[in-house]
């Protein structure tokens, strides 16, 4: 498999990820959420949408993993 073919496959996968992300957004927008969580973040038990509640995480610039948000 040469570089050209690998790059083409990467592009196809990126397009697929976009389609899947749109589908997730559609599901989460249609969901009547049932959030479970604590003071830091809450997760919908139906669609897995995450709301970050602790203000500090909105102000930080570097993206963090979900595990970093645990107290
Ligand atoms: Zn939901």
PDB file of N, CA, C and O and ligand atoms in Angstrom:
ATOM      1  N   UNK A   1       0.846  -1.195   0.000  1.00  0.00           N
ATOM      2  CA  UNK A   1       0.000   0.000   0.000  1.00  0.00           C
ATOM      3  C   UNK A   1       0.887   1.253   0.000  1.00  0.00           C
ATOM      4  O   UNK A   1       1.722   1.420   0.881  1.00  0.00           O
ATOM      5  N   UNK A   2       0.724   2.093  -1.024  1.00  0.00           N
ATOM      6  CA  UNK A   2       1.577   3.285  -1.079  1.00  0.00           C
ATOM      7  C   UNK A   2       0.925   4.475  -0.361  1.00  0.00           C
ATOM      8  O   UNK A   2      -0.240   4.425   0.045  1.00  0.00           O
ATOM      9  N   UNK A   3       1.705   5.542  -0.239  1.00  0.00           N
ATOM     10  CA  UNK A   3       1.266   6.716   0.525  1.00  0.00           C
ATOM     11  C   UNK A   3      -0.016   7.307  -0.072  1.00  0.00           C
ATOM     12  O   UNK A   3      -0.940   7.689   0.651  1.00  0.00           O
ATOM     13  N   UNK A   4      -0.050   7.384  -1.408  1.00  0.00           N
ATOM     14  CA  UNK A   4      -1.229   7.938  -2.086  1.00  0.00           C
ATOM     15  C   UNK A   4      -2.502   7.193  -1.679  1.00  0.00           C
ATOM     16  O   UNK A   4      -3.527   7.799  -1.366  1.00  0.00           O
ATOM     17  N   UNK A   5      -2.408   5.864  -1.673  1.00  0.00           N
ATOM     18  CA  UNK A   5      -3.591   5.054  -1.325  1.00  0.00           C
ATOM     19  C   UNK A   5      -3.963   5.227   0.137  1.00  0.00           C
ATOM     20  O   UNK A   5      -5.149   5.273   0.482  1.00  0.00           O
ATOM     21  N   UNK A   6      -2.957   5.305   0.990  1.00  0.00           N
ATOM     22  CA  UNK A   6      -3.228   5.495   2.427  1.00  0.00           C
ATOM     23  C   UNK A   6      -3.924   6.832   2.647  1.00  0.00           C
ATOM     24  O   UNK A   6      -4.907   6.931   3.389  1.00  0.00           O
ATOM     25  N   UNK A   7      -3.428   7.885   1.967  1.00  0.00           N
ATOM     26  CA  UNK A   7      -4.042   9.213   2.132  1.00  0.00           C
ATOM     27  C   UNK A   7      -5.481   9.202   1.636  1.00  0.00           C
ATOM     28  O   UNK A   7      -6.350   9.846   2.233  1.00  0.00           O
ATOM     29  N   UNK A   8      -5.724   8.503   0.540  1.00  0.00           N
ATOM     30  CA  UNK A   8      -7.090   8.419   0.005  1.00  0.00           C
ATOM     31  C   UNK A   8      -8.002   7.728   1.024  1.00  0.00           C
ATOM     32  O   UNK A   8      -9.135   8.141   1.258  1.00  0.00           O
ATOM     33  N   UNK A   9      -7.465   6.666   1.654  1.00  0.00           N
ATOM     34  CA  UNK A   9      -8.255   5.951   2.656  1.00  0.00           C
ATOM     35  C   UNK A   9      -8.523   6.842   3.870  1.00  0.00           C
ATOM     36  O   UNK A   9      -9.624   6.819   4.434  1.00  0.00           O
ATOM     37  N   UNK A  10      -7.528   7.629   4.254  1.00  0.00           N
ATOM     38  CA  UNK A  10      -7.710   8.561   5.375  1.00  0.00           C
ATOM     39  C   UNK A  10      -8.827   9.544   5.060  1.00  0.00           C
ATOM     40  O   UNK A  10      -9.698   9.824   5.894  1.00  0.00           O
ATOM     41  N   UNK A  11      -8.830  10.081   3.832  1.00  0.00           N
ATOM     42  CA  UNK A  11      -9.884  11.023   3.425  1.00  0.00           C
ATOM     43  C   UNK A  11     -11.261  10.378   3.527  1.00  0.00           C
ATOM     44  O   UNK A  11     -12.215  10.993   4.000  1.00  0.00           O
ATOM     45  N   UNK A  12     -11.365   9.152   3.035  1.00  0.00           N
ATOM     46  CA  UNK A  12     -12.649   8.463   3.084  1.00  0.00           C
ATOM     47  C   UNK A  12     -13.110   8.271   4.522  1.00  0.00           C
ATOM     48  O   UNK A  12     -14.293   8.437   4.843  1.00  0.00           O
ATOM     49  N   UNK A  13     -12.158   7.909   5.399  1.00  0.00           N
ATOM     50  CA  UNK A  13     -12.506   7.707   6.804  1.00  0.00           C
ATOM     51  C   UNK A  13     -12.931   9.025   7.446  1.00  0.00           C
ATOM     52  O   UNK A  13     -13.866   9.066   8.253  1.00  0.00           O
ATOM     53  N   UNK A  14     -12.246  10.129   7.079  1.00  0.00           N
ATOM     54  CA  UNK A  14     -12.609  11.434   7.630  1.00  0.00           C
ATOM     55  C   UNK A  14     -14.024  11.814   7.215  1.00  0.00           C
ATOM     56  O   UNK A  14     -14.786  12.367   8.015  1.00  0.00           O
ATOM     57  N   UNK A  15     -14.370  11.522   5.965  1.00  0.00           N
ATOM     58  CA  UNK A  15     -15.737  11.806   5.504  1.00  0.00           C
ATOM     59  C   UNK A  15     -16.743  10.969   6.290  1.00  0.00           C
ATOM     60  O   UNK A  15     -17.812  11.441   6.663  1.00  0.00           O
ATOM     61  N   UNK A  16     -16.384   9.720   6.540  1.00  0.00           N
ATOM     62  CA  UNK A  16     -17.278   8.833   7.294  1.00  0.00           C
ATOM     63  C   UNK A  16     -17.453   9.354   8.726  1.00  0.00           C
ATOM     64  O   UNK A  16     -18.563   9.333   9.265  1.00  0.00           O
ATOM     65  N   UNK A  17     -16.364   9.812   9.339  1.00  0.00           N
ATOM     66  CA  UNK A  17     -16.431  10.364  10.694  1.00  0.00           C
ATOM     67  C   UNK A  17     -17.361  11.570  10.711  1.00  0.00           C
ATOM     68  O   UNK A  17     -18.177  11.727  11.623  1.00  0.00           O
ATOM     69  N   UNK A  18     -17.265  12.441   9.688  1.00  0.00           N
ATOM     70  CA  UNK A  18     -18.150  13.610   9.611  1.00  0.00           C
ATOM     71  C   UNK A  18     -19.610  13.189   9.574  1.00  0.00           C
ATOM     72  O   UNK A  18     -20.451  13.755  10.275  1.00  0.00           O
ATOM     73  N   UNK A  19     -19.908  12.197   8.733  1.00  0.00           N
ATOM     74  CA  UNK A  19     -21.286  11.708   8.612  1.00  0.00           C
ATOM     75  C   UNK A  19     -21.771  11.171   9.953  1.00  0.00           C
ATOM     76  O   UNK A  19     -22.891  11.455  10.389  1.00  0.00           O
ATOM     77  N   UNK A  20     -20.909  10.402  10.631  1.00  0.00           N
ATOM     78  CA  UNK A  20     -21.284   9.828  11.921  1.00  0.00           C
ATOM     79  C   UNK A  20     -21.474  10.917  12.975  1.00  0.00           C
ATOM     80  O   UNK A  20     -22.380  10.836  13.814  1.00  0.00           O
ATOM     81  N   UNK A  21     -20.619  11.948  12.924  1.00  0.00           N
ATOM     82  CA  UNK A  21     -20.734  13.040  13.891  1.00  0.00           C
ATOM     83  C   UNK A  21     -22.051  13.785  13.710  1.00  0.00           C
ATOM     84  O   UNK A  21     -22.718  14.139  14.684  1.00  0.00           O
ATOM     85  N   UNK A  22     -22.432  13.995  12.442  1.00  0.00           N
ATOM     86  CA  UNK A  22     -23.715  14.642  12.149  1.00  0.00           C
ATOM     87  C   UNK A  22     -24.856  13.804  12.708  1.00  0.00           C
ATOM     88  O   UNK A  22     -25.811  14.321  13.283  1.00  0.00           O
ATOM     89  N   UNK A  23     -24.735  12.480  12.558  1.00  0.00           N
ATOM     90  CA  UNK A  23     -25.787  11.585  13.061  1.00  0.00           C
ATOM     91  C   UNK A  23     -25.891  11.685  14.581  1.00  0.00           C
ATOM     92  O   UNK A  23     -26.990  11.708  15.140  1.00  0.00           O
ATOM     93  N   UNK A  24     -24.738  11.741  15.256  1.00  0.00           N
ATOM     94  CA  UNK A  24     -24.739  11.890  16.719  1.00  0.00           C
ATOM     95  C   UNK A  24     -25.432  13.191  17.105  1.00  0.00           C
ATOM     96  O   UNK A  24     -26.270  13.221  18.005  1.00  0.00           O
ATOM     97  N   UNK A  25     -25.082  14.283  16.396  1.00  0.00           N
ATOM     98  CA  UNK A  25     -25.705  15.576  16.700  1.00  0.00           C
ATOM     99  C   UNK A  25     -27.216  15.513  16.536  1.00  0.00           C
ATOM    100  O   UNK A  25     -27.958  16.068  17.355  1.00  0.00           O
ATOM    101  N   UNK A  26     -27.670  14.847  15.474  1.00  0.00           N
ATOM    102  CA  UNK A  26     -29.106  14.726  15.229  1.00  0.00           C
ATOM    103  C   UNK A  26     -29.791  13.969  16.368  1.00  0.00           C
ATOM    104  O   UNK A  26     -30.849  14.373  16.859  1.00  0.00           O
ATOM    105  N   UNK A  27     -29.176  12.862  16.789  1.00  0.00           N
ATOM    106  CA  UNK A  27     -29.742  12.055  17.879  1.00  0.00           C
ATOM    107  C   UNK A  27     -29.789  12.868  19.166  1.00  0.00           C
ATOM    108  O   UNK A  27     -30.797  12.874  19.884  1.00  0.00           O
ATOM    109  N   UNK A  28     -28.688  13.608  19.453  1.00  0.00           N
ATOM    110  CA  UNK A  28     -28.620  14.351  20.708  1.00  0.00           C
ATOM    111  C   UNK A  28     -29.576  15.537  20.699  1.00  0.00           C
ATOM    112  O   UNK A  28     -30.085  15.931  21.750  1.00  0.00           O
ATOM    113  N   UNK A  29     -29.823  16.114  19.513  1.00  0.00           N
ATOM    114  CA  UNK A  29     -30.760  17.237  19.448  1.00  0.00           C
ATOM    115  C   UNK A  29     -32.204  16.760  19.625  1.00  0.00           C
ATOM    116  O   UNK A  29     -33.047  17.490  20.139  1.00  0.00           O
ATOM    117  N   UNK A  30     -32.480  15.529  19.186  1.00  0.00           N
ATOM    118  CA  UNK A  30     -33.841  14.999  19.281  1.00  0.00           C
ATOM    119  C   UNK A  30     -34.116  14.372  20.644  1.00  0.00           C
ATOM    120  O   UNK A  30     -35.257  14.061  20.966  1.00  0.00           O
ATOM    121  N   UNK A  31     -33.075  14.198  21.463  1.00  0.00           N
ATOM    122  CA  UNK A  31     -33.201  13.489  22.741  1.00  0.00           C
ATOM    123  C   UNK A  31     -33.860  14.364  23.803  1.00  0.00           C
ATOM    124  O   UNK A  31     -33.600  15.557  23.883  1.00  0.00           O
ATOM    125  N   UNK A  32     -34.759  13.749  24.603  1.00  0.00           N
ATOM    126  CA  UNK A  32     -35.238  14.451  25.794  1.00  0.00           C
ATOM    127  C   UNK A  32     -34.323  14.025  26.938  1.00  0.00           C
ATOM    128  O   UNK A  32     -34.571  13.055  27.637  1.00  0.00           O
ATOM    129  N   UNK A  33     -33.250  14.787  27.098  1.00  0.00           N
ATOM    130  CA  UNK A  33     -32.124  14.366  27.931  1.00  0.00           C
ATOM    131  C   UNK A  33     -32.514  13.985  29.356  1.00  0.00           C
ATOM    132  O   UNK A  33     -33.424  14.559  29.949  1.00  0.00           O
ATOM    133  N   UNK A  34     -31.770  13.036  29.868  1.00  0.00           N
ATOM    134  CA  UNK A  34     -31.863  12.673  31.283  1.00  0.00           C
ATOM    135  C   UNK A  34     -30.444  12.680  31.837  1.00  0.00           C
ATOM    136  O   UNK A  34     -29.695  11.706  31.712  1.00  0.00           O
ATOM    137  N   UNK A  35     -30.048  13.851  32.395  1.00  0.00           N
ATOM    138  CA  UNK A  35     -28.660  14.036  32.805  1.00  0.00           C
ATOM    139  C   UNK A  35     -28.386  13.464  34.190  1.00  0.00           C
ATOM    140  O   UNK A  35     -29.180  13.620  35.121  1.00  0.00           O
ATOM    141  N   UNK A  36     -27.240  12.811  34.292  1.00  0.00           N
ATOM    142  CA  UNK A  36     -26.757  12.302  35.570  1.00  0.00           C
ATOM    143  C   UNK A  36     -25.327  12.807  35.729  1.00  0.00           C
ATOM    144  O   UNK A  36     -24.522  12.720  34.788  1.00  0.00           O
ATOM    145  N   UNK A  37     -25.003  13.371  36.892  1.00  0.00           N
ATOM    146  CA  UNK A  37     -23.646  13.859  37.048  1.00  0.00           C
ATOM    147  C   UNK A  37     -23.419  14.501  38.389  1.00  0.00           C
ATOM    148  O   UNK A  37     -24.154  14.252  39.346  1.00  0.00           O
ATOM    149  N   UNK A  38     -22.378  15.350  38.457  1.00  0.00           N
ATOM    150  CA  UNK A  38     -22.045  16.032  39.696  1.00  0.00           C
ATOM    151  C   UNK A  38     -21.782  17.507  39.389  1.00  0.00           C
ATOM    152  O   UNK A  38     -22.198  18.014  38.351  1.00  0.00           O
ATOM    153  N   UNK A  39     -21.041  18.185  40.244  1.00  0.00           N
ATOM    154  CA  UNK A  39     -20.823  19.619  40.087  1.00  0.00           C
ATOM    155  C   UNK A  39     -19.899  19.937  38.903  1.00  0.00           C
ATOM    156  O   UNK A  39     -19.825  21.083  38.481  1.00  0.00           O
ATOM    157  N   UNK A  40     -19.216  18.955  38.377  1.00  0.00           N
ATOM    158  CA  UNK A  40     -18.216  19.208  37.345  1.00  0.00           C
ATOM    159  C   UNK A  40     -18.754  18.962  35.938  1.00  0.00           C
ATOM    160  O   UNK A  40     -18.533  19.738  35.028  1.00  0.00           O
ATOM    161  N   UNK A  41     -19.421  17.844  35.768  1.00  0.00           N
ATOM    162  CA  UNK A  41     -20.046  17.597  34.475  1.00  0.00           C
ATOM    163  C   UNK A  41     -21.150  16.572  34.621  1.00  0.00           C
ATOM    164  O   UNK A  41     -21.188  15.815  35.591  1.00  0.00           O
ATOM    165  N   UNK A  42     -22.068  16.587  33.648  1.00  0.00           N
ATOM    166  CA  UNK A  42     -23.178  15.649  33.678  1.00  0.00           C
ATOM    167  C   UNK A  42     -23.306  14.996  32.311  1.00  0.00           C
ATOM    168  O   UNK A  42     -22.961  15.581  31.293  1.00  0.00           O
ATOM    169  N   UNK A  43     -23.778  13.753  32.308  1.00  0.00           N
ATOM    170  CA  UNK A  43     -23.907  12.988  31.081  1.00  0.00           C
ATOM    171  C   UNK A  43     -25.344  12.515  30.932  1.00  0.00           C
ATOM    172  O   UNK A  43     -25.948  12.051  31.899  1.00  0.00           O
ATOM    173  N   UNK A  44     -25.878  12.622  29.718  1.00  0.00           N
ATOM    174  CA  UNK A  44     -27.221  12.118  29.455  1.00  0.00           C
ATOM    175  C   UNK A  44     -27.165  10.595  29.385  1.00  0.00           C
ATOM    176  O   UNK A  44     -26.343  10.034  28.650  1.00  0.00           O
ATOM    177  N   UNK A  45     -28.022   9.940  30.150  1.00  0.00           N
ATOM    178  CA  UNK A  45     -28.002   8.473  30.177  1.00  0.00           C
ATOM    179  C   UNK A  45     -28.595   7.887  28.909  1.00  0.00           C
ATOM    180  O   UNK A  45     -28.424   6.703  28.629  1.00  0.00           O
ATOM    181  N   UNK A  46     -29.282   8.699  28.108  1.00  0.00           N
ATOM    182  CA  UNK A  46     -29.899   8.190  26.884  1.00  0.00           C
ATOM    183  C   UNK A  46     -29.011   8.370  25.657  1.00  0.00           C
ATOM    184  O   UNK A  46     -28.878   7.461  24.842  1.00  0.00           O
ATOM    185  N   UNK A  47     -28.420   9.562  25.487  1.00  0.00           N
ATOM    186  CA  UNK A  47     -27.653   9.832  24.258  1.00  0.00           C
ATOM    187  C   UNK A  47     -26.176  10.115  24.526  1.00  0.00           C
ATOM    188  O   UNK A  47     -25.428  10.412  23.590  1.00  0.00           O
ATOM    189  N   UNK A  48     -25.742  10.058  25.781  1.00  0.00           N
ATOM    190  CA  UNK A  48     -24.340  10.263  26.155  1.00  0.00           C
ATOM    191  C   UNK A  48     -23.825  11.681  25.931  1.00  0.00           C
ATOM    192  O   UNK A  48     -22.619  11.903  25.909  1.00  0.00           O
ATOM    193  N   UNK A  49     -24.735  12.636  25.738  1.00  0.00           N
ATOM    194  CA  UNK A  49     -24.297  14.028  25.622  1.00  0.00           C
ATOM    195  C   UNK A  49     -23.702  14.476  26.952  1.00  0.00           C
ATOM    196  O   UNK A  49     -24.247  14.185  28.016  1.00  0.00           O
ATOM    197  N   UNK A  50     -22.566  15.185  26.880  1.00  0.00           N
ATOM    198  CA  UNK A  50     -21.886  15.625  28.089  1.00  0.00           C
ATOM    199  C   UNK A  50     -22.002  17.139  28.222  1.00  0.00           C
ATOM    200  O   UNK A  50     -21.750  17.878  27.272  1.00  0.00           O
ATOM    201  N   UNK A  51     -22.416  17.599  29.399  1.00  0.00           N
ATOM    202  CA  UNK A  51     -22.401  19.022  29.728  1.00  0.00           C
ATOM    203  C   UNK A  51     -21.327  19.260  30.773  1.00  0.00           C
ATOM    204  O   UNK A  51     -21.340  18.652  31.836  1.00  0.00           O
ATOM    205  N   UNK A  52     -20.382  20.161  30.460  1.00  0.00           N
ATOM    206  CA  UNK A  52     -19.363  20.521  31.432  1.00  0.00           C
ATOM    207  C   UNK A  52     -19.895  21.696  32.233  1.00  0.00           C
ATOM    208  O   UNK A  52     -20.304  22.708  31.678  1.00  0.00           O
ATOM    209  N   UNK A  53     -19.913  21.537  33.564  1.00  0.00           N
ATOM    210  CA  UNK A  53     -20.567  22.532  34.410  1.00  0.00           C
ATOM    211  C   UNK A  53     -19.582  23.424  35.153  1.00  0.00           C
ATOM    212  O   UNK A  53     -19.872  24.578  35.432  1.00  0.00           O
ATOM    213  N   UNK A  54     -18.408  22.900  35.450  1.00  0.00           N
ATOM    214  CA  UNK A  54     -17.441  23.635  36.254  1.00  0.00           C
ATOM    215  C   UNK A  54     -16.829  24.730  35.383  1.00  0.00           C
ATOM    216  O   UNK A  54     -16.214  24.456  34.360  1.00  0.00           O
ATOM    217  N   UNK A  55     -16.979  25.973  35.782  1.00  0.00           N
ATOM    218  CA  UNK A  55     -16.634  27.112  34.942  1.00  0.00           C
ATOM    219  C   UNK A  55     -15.180  27.091  34.470  1.00  0.00           C
ATOM    220  O   UNK A  55     -14.873  27.489  33.350  1.00  0.00           O
ATOM    221  N   UNK A  56     -14.272  26.608  35.286  1.00  0.00           N
ATOM    222  CA  UNK A  56     -12.855  26.602  34.935  1.00  0.00           C
ATOM    223  C   UNK A  56     -12.600  25.950  33.583  1.00  0.00           C
ATOM    224  O   UNK A  56     -11.773  26.395  32.809  1.00  0.00           O
ATOM    225  N   UNK A  57     -13.331  24.912  33.264  1.00  0.00           N
ATOM    226  CA  UNK A  57     -13.055  24.170  32.036  1.00  0.00           C
ATOM    227  C   UNK A  57     -13.486  24.934  30.791  1.00  0.00           C
ATOM    228  O   UNK A  57     -13.042  24.645  29.696  1.00  0.00           O
ATOM    229  N   UNK A  58     -14.356  25.919  30.965  1.00  0.00           N
ATOM    230  CA  UNK A  58     -14.715  26.759  29.815  1.00  0.00           C
ATOM    231  C   UNK A  58     -13.614  27.763  29.519  1.00  0.00           C
ATOM    232  O   UNK A  58     -13.464  28.209  28.386  1.00  0.00           O
ATOM    233  N   UNK A  59     -12.859  28.138  30.539  1.00  0.00           N
ATOM    234  CA  UNK A  59     -11.870  29.195  30.367  1.00  0.00           C
ATOM    235  C   UNK A  59     -10.508  28.663  29.941  1.00  0.00           C
ATOM    236  O   UNK A  59      -9.685  29.403  29.433  1.00  0.00           O
ATOM    237  N   UNK A  60     -10.260  27.385  30.133  1.00  0.00           N
ATOM    238  CA  UNK A  60      -8.959  26.838  29.764  1.00  0.00           C
ATOM    239  C   UNK A  60      -8.899  26.626  28.257  1.00  0.00           C
ATOM    240  O   UNK A  60      -9.876  26.247  27.623  1.00  0.00           O
ATOM    241  N   UNK A  61      -7.722  26.882  27.686  1.00  0.00           N
ATOM    242  CA  UNK A  61      -7.588  26.804  26.231  1.00  0.00           C
ATOM    243  C   UNK A  61      -7.233  25.410  25.755  1.00  0.00           C
ATOM    244  O   UNK A  61      -7.645  24.990  24.678  1.00  0.00           O
ATOM    245  N   UNK A  62      -6.432  24.691  26.518  1.00  0.00           N
ATOM    246  CA  UNK A  62      -5.992  23.379  26.045  1.00  0.00           C
ATOM    247  C   UNK A  62      -7.095  22.354  26.249  1.00  0.00           C
ATOM    248  O   UNK A  62      -7.705  22.294  27.322  1.00  0.00           O
ATOM    249  N   UNK A  63      -7.386  21.574  25.208  1.00  0.00           N
ATOM    250  CA  UNK A  63      -8.403  20.536  25.367  1.00  0.00           C
ATOM    251  C   UNK A  63      -7.934  19.473  26.353  1.00  0.00           C
ATOM    252  O   UNK A  63      -6.761  19.130  26.395  1.00  0.00           O
ATOM    253  N   UNK A  64      -8.875  18.977  27.159  1.00  0.00           N
ATOM    254  CA  UNK A  64      -8.518  17.978  28.149  1.00  0.00           C
ATOM    255  C   UNK A  64      -9.371  16.744  27.978  1.00  0.00           C
ATOM    256  O   UNK A  64     -10.475  16.815  27.471  1.00  0.00           O
ATOM    257  N   UNK A  65      -8.823  15.651  28.415  1.00  0.00           N
ATOM    258  CA  UNK A  65      -9.585  14.407  28.360  1.00  0.00           C
ATOM    259  C   UNK A  65     -10.669  14.417  29.435  1.00  0.00           C
ATOM    260  O   UNK A  65     -10.557  15.125  30.420  1.00  0.00           O
ATOM    261  N   UNK A  66     -11.708  13.630  29.213  1.00  0.00           N
ATOM    262  CA  UNK A  66     -12.790  13.570  30.182  1.00  0.00           C
ATOM    263  C   UNK A  66     -12.298  13.179  31.564  1.00  0.00           C
ATOM    264  O   UNK A  66     -12.776  13.675  32.568  1.00  0.00           O
ATOM    265  N   UNK A  67     -11.295  12.296  31.608  1.00  0.00           N
ATOM    266  CA  UNK A  67     -10.787  11.823  32.904  1.00  0.00           C
ATOM    267  C   UNK A  67     -10.124  12.958  33.662  1.00  0.00           C
ATOM    268  O   UNK A  67     -10.078  12.927  34.886  1.00  0.00           O
ATOM    269  N   UNK A  68      -9.599  13.989  32.943  1.00  0.00           N
ATOM    270  CA  UNK A  68      -8.976  15.114  33.611  1.00  0.00           C
ATOM    271  C   UNK A  68      -9.994  15.967  34.355  1.00  0.00           C
ATOM    272  O   UNK A  68      -9.635  16.733  35.230  1.00  0.00           O
ATOM    273  N   UNK A  69     -11.265  15.847  33.958  1.00  0.00           N
ATOM    274  CA  UNK A  69     -12.299  16.671  34.560  1.00  0.00           C
ATOM    275  C   UNK A  69     -12.779  16.095  35.881  1.00  0.00           C
ATOM    276  O   UNK A  69     -13.484  16.755  36.616  1.00  0.00           O
ATOM    277  N   UNK A  70     -12.425  14.846  36.158  1.00  0.00           N
ATOM    278  CA  UNK A  70     -12.863  14.241  37.409  1.00  0.00           C
ATOM    279  C   UNK A  70     -12.173  14.919  38.568  1.00  0.00           C
ATOM    280  O   UNK A  70     -10.994  15.246  38.486  1.00  0.00           O
ATOM    281  N   UNK A  71     -12.869  15.157  39.651  1.00  0.00           N
ATOM    282  CA  UNK A  71     -12.275  15.831  40.813  1.00  0.00           C
ATOM    283  C   UNK A  71     -11.212  14.963  41.494  1.00  0.00           C
ATOM    284  O   UNK A  71     -11.197  13.770  41.340  1.00  0.00           O
TER     285      UNK A  71
HETATM  286 ZN1  LIG B   1     -29.864  12.965  25.752  1.00  0.00          ZN
END
